[in-house]
Amino acid sequence: MELTNTNARRVVPAGTGRAVRLARGARLRVVDLEGGQVGDLFAFVADDPEEHLSASHTRTSTGRLFPRAGEHFVTTRRRPILTLIEDTSPGVHDMLIAACDAARYRALGAPHHPSCADNLRTALTSVDLHCEVVPQPVNVFMNIPVSGGGELRWLPAVSRPGDSVTFEAELTSVVVVSACPMDLNSINGERPTALALEITPPNHATKEET
């Protein structure tokens, strides 16, 4: 698990997931290294992982399908857990689509395919945490437009190489990011690729202002 007392950077290889610990006030920048790659992001309160980021509670709080910069993602107890600080991408993200899992891939005829749900469980195990139910992820860079009639479309991500989304932790948290392994529809373009996680410690604001 990455700590947040120093700047840190780690790559999330295509199709895998990683867990990081964020102290309150630390920032996490998720970078799309090659462009067109979806990242499933989950956040848990570090000392009580039963409380976690909730997409539905966040939509209720913001009145939007996805927060604007400066707005909070909230937990199942309606507490802010992450704030969206900056988005250098075209701003197309999703909080409607569930994490891909073994059942979805079986239905698609690929029973042994890696999944974001399995990536979440593996990443949490690496930091001695466990979740009974896979929460709805924050799907950064995912392009699922909703038509006027309510239909969903599965389109390639429009993020470009180097595009990023930056979050600030409002609570000490464990965040998991999965570089989505989906290669049976178009959401990741031609093939899944890697993401990078860049962590800035909680004293970033003081350093930036001096």
C-alpha positions as MATLAB code, in Angstrom:
seq = 'MELTNTNARRVVPAGTGRAVRLARGARLRVVDLEGGQVGDLFAFVADDPEEHLSASHTRTSTGRLFPRAGEHFVTTRRRPILTLIEDTSPGVHDMLIAACDAARYRALGAPHHPSCADNLRTALTSVDLHCEVVPQPVNVFMNIPVSGGGELRWLPAVSRPGDSVTFEAELTSVVVVSACPMDLNSINGERPTALALEITPPNHATKEET';
ca = [
       0.000    0.000    0.000;
       1.288    3.460   -0.893;
       1.582    5.926    1.990;
       1.026    9.634    1.610;
       3.924   11.171    3.558;
       5.884   11.636    0.317;
       5.079   12.097   -3.351;
       4.547    8.724   -4.999;
       3.754    7.386   -8.449;
       2.801    3.907   -9.497;
       1.535    2.380  -12.718;
      -1.603    0.252  -12.819;
      -0.924   -2.240  -15.634;
      -3.701   -2.866  -18.144;
      -6.395   -5.149  -16.761;
      -5.218   -4.979  -13.127;
      -6.040   -2.964   -9.995;
      -4.068   -1.236   -7.239;
      -4.932    0.051   -3.759;
      -3.502    3.224   -2.210;
      -3.993    4.832    1.184;
      -4.789    8.538    1.194;
      -4.446   10.595    4.347;
      -7.000   13.347    4.732;
      -5.911   16.209    2.488;
      -3.765   14.060    0.201;
      -4.405   14.184   -3.526;
      -4.632   11.369   -6.042;
      -4.162   12.046   -9.735;
      -5.339    9.293  -12.097;
      -3.548    9.570  -15.439;
      -4.601    7.918  -18.694;
      -1.159    7.128  -20.097;
      -2.068    6.172  -23.670;
      -5.580    7.613  -23.958;
      -8.945    5.899  -24.272;
      -8.688    3.832  -21.056;
     -11.452    3.506  -18.465;
     -10.559    3.383  -14.763;
     -12.940    1.964  -12.159;
     -12.344    3.885   -8.912;
     -13.578    2.785   -5.480;
     -13.003    4.558   -2.150;
     -13.439    3.168    1.375;
     -13.132    4.848    4.772;
      -9.833    3.410    6.017;
     -10.925    2.509    9.540;
     -14.425    1.353    8.554;
     -14.535   -0.049    4.999;
     -18.269   -0.751    5.318;
     -18.592    3.005    4.681;
     -17.587    3.698    1.112;
     -18.066    6.083   -1.767;
     -21.624    5.795   -3.061;
     -22.458    6.859   -6.610;
     -26.187    7.027   -5.849;
     -25.721    9.144   -2.723;
     -23.335   11.391   -4.674;
     -25.866   11.919   -7.476;
     -28.451   12.824   -4.837;
     -26.030   15.306   -3.252;
     -24.913   17.035   -6.464;
     -28.038   16.666   -8.610;
     -25.786   15.616  -11.486;
     -24.697   12.396  -13.160;
     -21.081   13.277  -12.275;
     -19.681   15.997   -9.978;
     -18.157   19.222  -11.228;
     -14.702   20.342  -10.106;
     -15.003   21.507   -6.505;
     -17.878   19.139   -5.695;
     -17.763   16.122   -3.398;
     -18.229   12.409   -3.806;
     -20.047   11.233   -0.678;
     -20.265    7.958    1.218;
     -23.095    5.629    2.102;
     -23.414    7.789    5.239;
     -23.574   10.963    3.126;
     -20.158   12.230    4.270;
     -17.731   13.755    1.739;
     -14.914   11.296    1.047;
     -13.286   12.702   -2.114;
     -13.448   16.087   -3.828;
     -12.972   16.463   -7.575;
     -10.126   18.996   -7.796;
      -9.157   19.038  -11.463;
     -10.066   17.319  -14.722;
      -7.805   17.841  -17.753;
      -9.756   15.381  -19.923;
     -12.787   16.278  -22.082;
     -14.814   15.627  -18.920;
     -16.640   12.480  -20.008;
     -17.040   10.052  -17.085;
     -19.684    7.663  -15.737;
     -21.330    6.713  -12.452;
     -24.121    4.477  -13.818;
     -22.407    1.298  -15.004;
     -21.538   -1.493  -12.559;
     -18.025   -2.912  -12.389;
     -17.456   -5.749  -14.825;
     -17.440   -9.106  -13.040;
     -17.220  -12.851  -13.629;
     -20.951  -13.179  -14.302;
     -20.830  -10.503  -17.013;
     -17.932  -12.189  -18.769;
     -19.605  -15.594  -18.547;
     -22.632  -14.067  -20.256;
     -20.308  -12.725  -22.947;
     -18.743  -16.160  -23.468;
     -15.455  -15.430  -21.681;
     -15.711  -17.261  -18.332;
     -12.059  -16.844  -17.296;
     -11.721  -13.165  -18.176;
     -10.216  -10.759  -15.597;
     -12.661   -8.220  -14.182;
     -12.771   -4.980  -12.214;
     -14.692   -6.737   -9.431;
     -11.913   -9.308   -9.041;
      -9.301   -6.544   -9.297;
     -11.018   -4.745   -6.417;
     -11.046   -7.825   -4.200;
      -7.403   -8.627   -4.964;
      -6.276   -5.054   -4.321;
      -8.142   -4.922   -1.006;
      -6.671   -8.249    0.056;
      -3.202   -6.811   -0.515;
      -3.942   -4.199    2.154;
      -5.794   -6.579    4.514;
      -9.256   -5.243    3.745;
     -12.381   -6.987    2.491;
     -15.740   -5.927    1.075;
     -18.846   -8.115    0.986;
     -20.466   -6.253   -1.903;
     -18.725   -4.571   -4.853;
     -19.825   -0.914   -4.789;
     -20.854    1.024   -7.883;
     -17.552    2.488   -9.117;
     -16.694    5.948  -10.306;
     -15.813    5.116  -13.921;
     -13.303    7.783  -14.888;
     -12.957    8.420  -18.630;
     -15.894    6.044  -19.391;
     -18.144    7.253  -22.224;
     -21.757    6.111  -21.695;
     -24.056    8.812  -23.101;
     -27.725    8.764  -22.137;
     -30.182    9.521  -24.931;
     -33.304   11.628  -24.525;
     -35.278    8.390  -24.408;
     -33.136    7.004  -21.611;
     -31.105    4.536  -23.679;
     -27.423    3.992  -22.879;
     -24.677    3.746  -25.499;
     -21.296    2.083  -24.982;
     -18.746    4.263  -26.767;
     -14.943    4.458  -26.707;
     -13.427    6.687  -24.047;
     -12.478   10.107  -25.441;
      -9.613   10.772  -23.018;
      -6.270   11.600  -24.617;
      -2.750   10.467  -23.680;
      -1.788   12.215  -20.453;
      -5.308   13.319  -19.520;
      -5.945   13.138  -15.796;
      -8.481   13.514  -13.009;
      -7.371   14.722   -9.557;
      -9.151   13.967   -6.283;
      -8.528   15.221   -2.745;
      -9.289   12.971    0.224;
     -11.769   14.430    2.709;
     -11.387   11.363    4.959;
      -8.474    8.994    5.462;
      -9.303    6.481    2.780;
      -8.261    3.415    0.855;
      -8.784    4.002   -2.859;
      -8.686    1.232   -5.452;
      -8.282    1.933   -9.163;
      -8.752   -0.790  -11.770;
      -7.491   -0.268  -15.319;
     -10.599   -1.888  -16.771;
      -9.832   -5.119  -18.662;
     -12.936   -4.972  -20.894;
     -11.981   -5.860  -24.460;
     -15.293   -7.347  -25.632;
     -16.938   -4.005  -26.363;
     -15.624   -0.610  -27.439;
     -15.254    1.264  -24.132;
     -11.445    0.933  -24.048;
     -11.003    1.360  -27.789;
      -8.993   -1.399  -29.405;
      -7.378   -2.740  -26.229;
      -7.015   -2.050  -22.507;
      -3.954   -0.015  -21.517;
      -2.309    1.182  -18.297;
      -3.161    4.019  -15.938;
      -0.882    5.842  -13.501;
      -1.592    6.962   -9.939;
       0.233   10.022   -8.623;
      -0.081   10.833   -4.905;
       0.644   14.214   -3.358;
       0.876   14.440    0.450;
      -1.554   16.497    2.551;
       0.728   19.539    2.891;
       0.493   20.268   -0.885;
      -1.618   23.431   -0.379;
       0.947   25.049    1.924;
       3.775   24.279   -0.502;
       1.834   25.579   -3.509;
       0.968   28.865   -1.769;
       4.512   29.671   -0.552;
];
